[in-house]
Structures are given as C-alpha cells and as structure tokens.
Coordinates of C-alpha atoms in Angstrom, one line a residue:
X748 CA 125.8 268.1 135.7
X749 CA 128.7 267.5 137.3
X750 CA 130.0 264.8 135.8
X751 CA 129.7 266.3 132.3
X752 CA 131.7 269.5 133.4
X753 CA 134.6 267.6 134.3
X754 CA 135.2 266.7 130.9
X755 CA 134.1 270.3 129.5
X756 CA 136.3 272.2 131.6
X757 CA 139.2 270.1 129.3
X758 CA 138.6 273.0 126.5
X759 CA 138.9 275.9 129.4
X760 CA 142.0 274.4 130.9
X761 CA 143.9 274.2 127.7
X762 CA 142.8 276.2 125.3
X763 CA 145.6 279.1 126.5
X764 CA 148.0 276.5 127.5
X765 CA 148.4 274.4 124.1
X766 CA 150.3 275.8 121.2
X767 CA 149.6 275.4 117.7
X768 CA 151.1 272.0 117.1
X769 CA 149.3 270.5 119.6
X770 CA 145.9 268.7 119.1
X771 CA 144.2 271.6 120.3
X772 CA 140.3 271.5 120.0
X773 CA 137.8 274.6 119.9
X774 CA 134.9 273.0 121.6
X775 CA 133.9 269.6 123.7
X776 CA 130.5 268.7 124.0
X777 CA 129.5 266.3 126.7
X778 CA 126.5 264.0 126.6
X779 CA 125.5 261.4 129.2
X780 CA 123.5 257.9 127.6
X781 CA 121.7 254.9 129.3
X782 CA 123.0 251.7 128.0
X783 CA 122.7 247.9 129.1
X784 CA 125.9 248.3 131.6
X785 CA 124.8 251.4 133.2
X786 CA 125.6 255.2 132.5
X787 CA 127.8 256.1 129.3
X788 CA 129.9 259.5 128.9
X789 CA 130.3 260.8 125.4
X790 CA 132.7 263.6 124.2
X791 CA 132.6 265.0 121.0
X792 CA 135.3 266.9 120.0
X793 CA 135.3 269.5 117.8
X794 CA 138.8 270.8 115.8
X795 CA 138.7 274.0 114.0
X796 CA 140.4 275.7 110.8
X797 CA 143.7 276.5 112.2
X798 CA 144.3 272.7 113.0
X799 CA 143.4 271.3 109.6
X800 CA 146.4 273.5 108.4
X801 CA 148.6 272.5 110.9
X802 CA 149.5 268.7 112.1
X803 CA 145.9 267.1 112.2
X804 CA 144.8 267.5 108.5
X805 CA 142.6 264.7 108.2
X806 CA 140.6 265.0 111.2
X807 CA 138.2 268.0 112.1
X808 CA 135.7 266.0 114.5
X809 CA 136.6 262.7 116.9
X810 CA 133.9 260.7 119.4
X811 CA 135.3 259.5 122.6
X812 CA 133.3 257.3 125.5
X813 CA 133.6 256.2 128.4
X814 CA 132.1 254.5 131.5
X815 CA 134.2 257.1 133.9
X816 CA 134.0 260.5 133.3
X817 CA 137.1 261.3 135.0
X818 CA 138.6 258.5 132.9
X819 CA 137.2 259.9 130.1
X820 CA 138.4 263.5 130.8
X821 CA 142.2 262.2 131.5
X822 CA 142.3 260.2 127.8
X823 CA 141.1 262.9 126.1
X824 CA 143.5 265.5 127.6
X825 CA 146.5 262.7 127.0
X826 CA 145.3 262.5 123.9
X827 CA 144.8 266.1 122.8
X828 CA 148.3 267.0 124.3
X829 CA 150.4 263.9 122.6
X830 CA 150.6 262.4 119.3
X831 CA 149.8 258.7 120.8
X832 CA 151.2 255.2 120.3
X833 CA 149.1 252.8 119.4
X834 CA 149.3 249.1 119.5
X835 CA 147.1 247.5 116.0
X836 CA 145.5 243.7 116.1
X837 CA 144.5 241.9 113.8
X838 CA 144.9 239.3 110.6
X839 CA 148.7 238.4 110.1
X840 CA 148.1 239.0 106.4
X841 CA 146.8 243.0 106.9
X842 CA 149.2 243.3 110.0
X843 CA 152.2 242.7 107.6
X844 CA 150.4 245.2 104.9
X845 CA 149.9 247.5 107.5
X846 CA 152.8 249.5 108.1
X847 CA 153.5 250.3 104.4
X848 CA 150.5 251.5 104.0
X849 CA 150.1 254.1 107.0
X850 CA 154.0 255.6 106.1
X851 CA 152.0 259.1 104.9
X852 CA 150.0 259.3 107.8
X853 CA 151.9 257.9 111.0
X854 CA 154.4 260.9 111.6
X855 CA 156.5 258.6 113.9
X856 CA 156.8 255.0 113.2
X857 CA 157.8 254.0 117.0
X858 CA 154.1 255.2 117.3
X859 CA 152.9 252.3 115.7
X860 CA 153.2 248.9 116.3
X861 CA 151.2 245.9 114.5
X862 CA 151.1 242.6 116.4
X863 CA 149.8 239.6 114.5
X864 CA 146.4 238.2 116.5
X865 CA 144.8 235.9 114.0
X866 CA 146.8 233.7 110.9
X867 CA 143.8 232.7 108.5
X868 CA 144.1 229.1 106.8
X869 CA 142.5 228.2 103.5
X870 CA 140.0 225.5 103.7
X871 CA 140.5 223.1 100.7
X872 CA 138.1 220.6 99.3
X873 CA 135.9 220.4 96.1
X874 CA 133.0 219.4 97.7
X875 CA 131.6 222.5 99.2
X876 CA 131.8 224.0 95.1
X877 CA 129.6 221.1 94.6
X878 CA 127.2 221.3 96.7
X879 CA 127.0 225.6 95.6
X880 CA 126.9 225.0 92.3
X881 CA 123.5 222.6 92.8
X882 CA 122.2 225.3 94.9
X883 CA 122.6 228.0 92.1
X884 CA 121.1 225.5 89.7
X885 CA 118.0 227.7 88.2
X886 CA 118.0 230.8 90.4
X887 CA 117.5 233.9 88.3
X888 CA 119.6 236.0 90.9
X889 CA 122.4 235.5 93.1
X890 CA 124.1 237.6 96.0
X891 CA 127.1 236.7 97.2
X892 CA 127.6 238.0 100.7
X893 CA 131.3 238.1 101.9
X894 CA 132.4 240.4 105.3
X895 CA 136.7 240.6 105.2
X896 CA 139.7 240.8 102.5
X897 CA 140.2 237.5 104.0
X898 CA 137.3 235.7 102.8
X899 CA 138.4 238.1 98.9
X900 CA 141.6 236.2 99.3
X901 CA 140.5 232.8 99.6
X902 CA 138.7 233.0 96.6
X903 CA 141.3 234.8 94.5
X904 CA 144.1 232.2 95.6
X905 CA 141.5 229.2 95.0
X906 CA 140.3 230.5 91.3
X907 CA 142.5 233.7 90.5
X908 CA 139.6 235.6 88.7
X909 CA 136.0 236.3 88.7
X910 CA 135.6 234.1 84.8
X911 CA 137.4 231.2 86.5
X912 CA 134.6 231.3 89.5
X913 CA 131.9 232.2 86.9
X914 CA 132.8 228.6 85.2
X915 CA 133.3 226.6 87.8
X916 CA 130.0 227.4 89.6
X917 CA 128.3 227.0 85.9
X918 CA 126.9 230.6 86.3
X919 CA 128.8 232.3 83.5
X920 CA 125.4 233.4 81.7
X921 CA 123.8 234.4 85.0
X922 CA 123.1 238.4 84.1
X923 CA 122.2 239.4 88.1
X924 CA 124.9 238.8 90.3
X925 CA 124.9 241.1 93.1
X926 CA 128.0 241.4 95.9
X927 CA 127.0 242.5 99.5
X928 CA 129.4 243.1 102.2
X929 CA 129.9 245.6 105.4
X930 CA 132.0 248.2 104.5
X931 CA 133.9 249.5 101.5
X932 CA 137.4 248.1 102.2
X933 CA 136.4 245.2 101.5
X934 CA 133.9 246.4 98.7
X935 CA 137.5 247.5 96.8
X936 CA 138.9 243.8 97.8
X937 CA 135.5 242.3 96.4
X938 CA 135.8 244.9 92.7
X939 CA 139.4 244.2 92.3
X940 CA 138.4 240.4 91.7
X941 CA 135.2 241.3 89.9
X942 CA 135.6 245.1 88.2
X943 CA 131.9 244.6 87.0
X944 CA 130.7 244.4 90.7
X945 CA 127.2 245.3 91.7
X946 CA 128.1 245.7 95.7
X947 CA 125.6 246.3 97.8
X948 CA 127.0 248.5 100.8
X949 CA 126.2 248.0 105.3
X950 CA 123.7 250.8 105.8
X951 CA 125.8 251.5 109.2
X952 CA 129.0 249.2 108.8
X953 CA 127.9 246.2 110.4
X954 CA 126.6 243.0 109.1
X955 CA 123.2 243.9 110.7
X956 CA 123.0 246.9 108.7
X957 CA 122.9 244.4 105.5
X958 CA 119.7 242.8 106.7
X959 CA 117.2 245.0 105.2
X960 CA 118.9 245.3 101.9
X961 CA 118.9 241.7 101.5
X962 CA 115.7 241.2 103.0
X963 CA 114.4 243.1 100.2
X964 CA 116.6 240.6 97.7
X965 CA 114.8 237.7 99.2
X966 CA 112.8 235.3 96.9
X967 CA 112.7 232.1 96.1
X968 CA 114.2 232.7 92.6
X969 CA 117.1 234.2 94.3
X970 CA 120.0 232.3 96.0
X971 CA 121.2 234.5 99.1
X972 CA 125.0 232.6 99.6
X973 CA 127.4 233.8 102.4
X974 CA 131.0 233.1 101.9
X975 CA 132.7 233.1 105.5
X976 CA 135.5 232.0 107.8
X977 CA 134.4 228.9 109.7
X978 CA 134.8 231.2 113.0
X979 CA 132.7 234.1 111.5
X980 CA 129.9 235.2 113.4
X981 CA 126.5 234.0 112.4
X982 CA 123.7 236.6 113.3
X983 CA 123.0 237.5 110.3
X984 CA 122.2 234.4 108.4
X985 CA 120.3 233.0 111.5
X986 CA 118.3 236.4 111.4
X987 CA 117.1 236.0 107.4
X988 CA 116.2 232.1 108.2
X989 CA 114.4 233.1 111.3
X990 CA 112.2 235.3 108.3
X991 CA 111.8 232.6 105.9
X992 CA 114.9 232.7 103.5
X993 CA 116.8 229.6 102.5
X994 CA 120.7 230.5 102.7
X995 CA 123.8 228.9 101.3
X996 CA 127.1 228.6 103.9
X997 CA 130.2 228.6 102.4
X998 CA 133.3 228.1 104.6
X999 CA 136.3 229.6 102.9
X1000 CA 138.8 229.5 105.6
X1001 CA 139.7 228.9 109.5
X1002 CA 141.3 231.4 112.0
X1003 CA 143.9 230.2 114.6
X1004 CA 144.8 232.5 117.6
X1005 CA 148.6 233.7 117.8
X1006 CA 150.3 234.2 121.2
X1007 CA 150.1 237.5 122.5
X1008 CA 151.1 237.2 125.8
X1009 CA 154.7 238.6 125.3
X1010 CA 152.9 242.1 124.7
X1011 CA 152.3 242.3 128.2
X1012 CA 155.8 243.1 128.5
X1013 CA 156.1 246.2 126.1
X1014 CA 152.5 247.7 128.0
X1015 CA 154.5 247.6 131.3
X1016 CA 157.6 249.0 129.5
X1017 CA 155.8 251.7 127.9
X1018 CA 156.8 255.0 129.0
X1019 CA 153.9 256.8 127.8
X1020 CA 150.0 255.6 127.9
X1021 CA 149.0 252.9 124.7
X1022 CA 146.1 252.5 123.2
X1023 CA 145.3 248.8 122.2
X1024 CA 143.1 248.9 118.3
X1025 CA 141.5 245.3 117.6
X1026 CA 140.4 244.9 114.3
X1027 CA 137.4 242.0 114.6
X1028 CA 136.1 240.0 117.4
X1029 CA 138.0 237.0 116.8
X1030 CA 141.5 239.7 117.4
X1031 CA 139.6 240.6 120.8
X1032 CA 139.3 237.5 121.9
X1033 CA 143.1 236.4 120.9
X1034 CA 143.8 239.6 123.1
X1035 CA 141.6 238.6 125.8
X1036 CA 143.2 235.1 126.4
X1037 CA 146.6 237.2 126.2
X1038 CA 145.6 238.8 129.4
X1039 CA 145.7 242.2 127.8
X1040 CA 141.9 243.4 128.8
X1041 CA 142.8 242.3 132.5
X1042 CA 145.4 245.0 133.3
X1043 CA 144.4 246.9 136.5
X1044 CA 145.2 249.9 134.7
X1045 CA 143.9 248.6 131.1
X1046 CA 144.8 250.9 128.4
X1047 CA 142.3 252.5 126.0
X1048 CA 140.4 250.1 123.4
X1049 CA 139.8 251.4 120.2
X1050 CA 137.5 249.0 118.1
X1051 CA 136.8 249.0 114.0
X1052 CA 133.5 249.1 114.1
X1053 CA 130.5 248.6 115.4
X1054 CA 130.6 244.3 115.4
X1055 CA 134.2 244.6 117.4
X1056 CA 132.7 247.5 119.9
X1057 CA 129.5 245.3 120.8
X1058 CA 131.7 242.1 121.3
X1059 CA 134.1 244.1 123.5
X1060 CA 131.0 245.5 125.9
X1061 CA 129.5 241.9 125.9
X1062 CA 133.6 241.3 127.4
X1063 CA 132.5 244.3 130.3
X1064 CA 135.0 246.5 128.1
X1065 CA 133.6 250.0 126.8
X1066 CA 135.8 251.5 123.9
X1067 CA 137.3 254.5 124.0
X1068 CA 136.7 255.1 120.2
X1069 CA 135.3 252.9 117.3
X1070 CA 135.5 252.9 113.9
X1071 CA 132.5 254.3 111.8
X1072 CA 133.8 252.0 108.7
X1073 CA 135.8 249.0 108.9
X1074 CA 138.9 250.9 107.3
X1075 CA 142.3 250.5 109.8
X1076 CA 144.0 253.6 107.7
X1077 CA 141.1 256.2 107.6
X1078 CA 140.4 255.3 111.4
X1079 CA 144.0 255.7 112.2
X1080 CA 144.5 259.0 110.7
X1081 CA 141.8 260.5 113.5
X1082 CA 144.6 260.0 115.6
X1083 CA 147.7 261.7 113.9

C-alpha cells in the first residue's frame, strides 16, 4: 500500500540520520481504518531502550492519525526531529495551575503556552439542595456522578468538606455512597474532598464508558444524581432514562467563552509548526469561534480524550493525537 509506505519509509530515512538526543523511534507501524468521514491513517510509534535513558523518559510508545497520509508522514517527522511547542486550552482555573505543574517535564518553557478558553462561574441558590435532598429522601444508595475538577470545586467552595455536604443533604447516616466520574484526575479531585471515596472509574475515559457501570447500579432504591456544568454534555443521562432510570440534575456552575482571537497572531508569528491541545468540547468550540480550526494550513489538534476527539471530528477536524485519560500532564509528557 502505497499510502502506508509513505509514512513507513519515516523510520528508513532517519534512523542513520538522527542522533541520540533526538526523538528517534525503532519502528513505525502503519494501519489504514474506515471511519464515518472516509479513510483514516494510523501510526504507531514505537521508541526503544536507548531513548528511555536519554531525553524521552516517559514515553516508549505514541499514536498518531491522520486523514492524509502525507500529512501524517510530515508531523510525525517534525515531531520526531524537534522538541515541539505546544499551545494548551482550556479552564482559566487549570490554565493558571498549569504551568507550575509541567516545570519537571517541559524542558523549555517558551514551548509551552496556556491560553485561557473557558472561565467557570458558580451557580448560587439554595433551592436546587432542596429539591436533592427530597430526592435522596429514603434511597438506600446514592451515586454521585461528577465529570471535571470544576464541578469538585464548586462543591468544595459551596460546603468546604464532604461532613458539611453530608449534613446539608440529611445523608450523614447513609452507609453506600458511591462516586463515579471519567477519569482519575478528577477521581484525586473527587478523594481529596471525600478521603473515604468509593469512585467508580470510565471503563475507556469517557462518560459513555460509565454507562454500564451505572447501569448495573440502577434500582429504584438507588438515587443515580449527576452533578454538572449547565453547558455539560448530556448523553449520558439521556442514555440511562432512555433505559428506565430516574436521574437527578444538578447544575453546579456555567462556562463563559474567553476571546481567543488574538492567538491567531502568535500562530502566524510562529517560526516553527504549533500544535493546538483543547482540553473539553466547550475549549473547542471557544477555539472554533476564534477562527483557529479555519487556518488554511491548520496546525495539529491534539484532544484529551476521547469526548473532545469525537466533538472535534463532528467539527470535520481529525486529531493528530488524543489523550487515553483526561490527564493534561501525563499526555503532555508523550511529547517531551
């Protein structure tokens, strides 16, 4: 195949011609998939002993994709040759975390840059604790289903600990409590507020990947409660009432969009190739509106995870990479 040999011939061409500090792989395997929007190209890249003691110690594997194979062969050799820059989206809160955070694994901090898509806004009112704390009223078990450190946040700055939450709910005596949530960033948000957690974990980090879990929860003696951001996607709660379950909606916060559009301005001044990271769907679209998915020559999208990757593709955009987990510093360090 043609097409896949073009990307092969990447480990031929370079193998002699990198030297040790480079990102120099010992094999590329090439696969071709059918998808809704036509052919996909897939490399997997695979990095041997002598890297992991050299720069790339965190990284012995990567999964690139593309709708181009000649697209897809020019990235990966970009990337394999150059530590790359790489332009992060997301929550104002995690984009001004960020930075600190990534100090032991960005080896250049010009290669990093964290732009603020999305400012999150508490949503205040007594009511909506009400109306929970009725729908608790005699269930024997409870599963609170939360997706982002946002949503973790909201409830510590509302009640400041788990006992305080407990009480005002009226559940202090409830013995099963169960936490569910997509991936284990936010499990470590969700067991910092509540050290006695039992978290029940995305079988694939997406919200989907919770359904059968809590399809097996489902009873009537058990109170299946999602607490959200009123922007949230809502596929999986339609999905359980579509089966039957009653479910409780708990708005915790609102998103508003920040403007982007001055970032146009550092792509075109960028002297080597960017790739753009979003962090949710709601960041995509912020970037979207920005202009920055419209470039004629747009740069690489990187998506963490799967819920970001399938709202970029439903936007005619195939990612470059994505995110397994939902983890900005472990996805990161694939790349330096």
């Amino acid at each position: 195949n043609s097409d896949l040999a073009q990307i092969t011939e990447i480990e031929r061409s370079i193998l002699a011609g990198l030297e040790g500090g480079c990102n120099l792989p010992l094999g590329i395997y090439a696969e071709a998939r059918s998808s809704a929007g036509g052919t996909l190209f897939g490399a997997h890249m695979y990095l041997g002993e002598e890297f992991e003691q050299n720069r790339r110690q965190r990284s012995i594997y990567g999964y690139r994709e593309d709708s181009d194979p000649a697209r897809l062969s020019a990235r990966m050799l970009e990337e394999l040759k150059n530590v790359p820059t790489i332009f992060v989206f997301g929550k104002e809160a995690k984009m001004n975390e960020l930075p600190e955070k990534l100090e032991s694994i960005v080896p250049d901090s010009n290669r990093l840059r964290t732009f603020a898509a999305l400012r999150t806004v508490a949503i205040e009112g007594e009511d909506k604790w009400d109306l929970l704390k009725s729908a608790l009223d005699k269930k024997d078990r409870i599963v609170f289903s939360i997706f982002s450190s946002a949503a973790v946040e909201a409830l510590r700055q509302r009640f400041g600990s788990m006992e305080r939450f407990r009480q005002r709910l009226d559940i202090e005596n409830r013995m099963d409590i169960r936490w569910a949530t997509t991936g284990e960033s936010t499990a470590s948000e969700i067991r910092k507020l509540d050290p006695q957690a039992d978290v029940v974990l995305s079988a694939d980090g997406t919200s989907a990947g919770l359904l059968p879990s809590l399809r097996d929860l489902q009873s009537p003696t058990t109170a299946l409660v999602f607490l959200v951001g009123r922007d949230g996607r809502k596929e999986l709660m339609q999905a359980l009432e579509s089966s039957g379950a009653q479910t409780t909606t708990v708005e915790l916060y609102r998103t508003e969009s920040l403007e982007l559009s001055f970032v146009l301005k550092e792509l075109d001044q960028a002297k080597e190739p960017v790739y753009l990271l979003a962090g949710s769907p709601l960041s995509l679209q912020a970037m979207q509106r920005a202009g920055l998915m419209e470039q004629e020559k747009r740069p690489a999208l990187l998506t963490l995870g799967q819920t970001t990757a399938e709202a970029a593709r439903d936007m005619g955009v195939q990612p470059y990479a994505v995110a397994t987990v939902p983890d900005y510093a472990a996805f990161l360090s694939d790349f330096y």
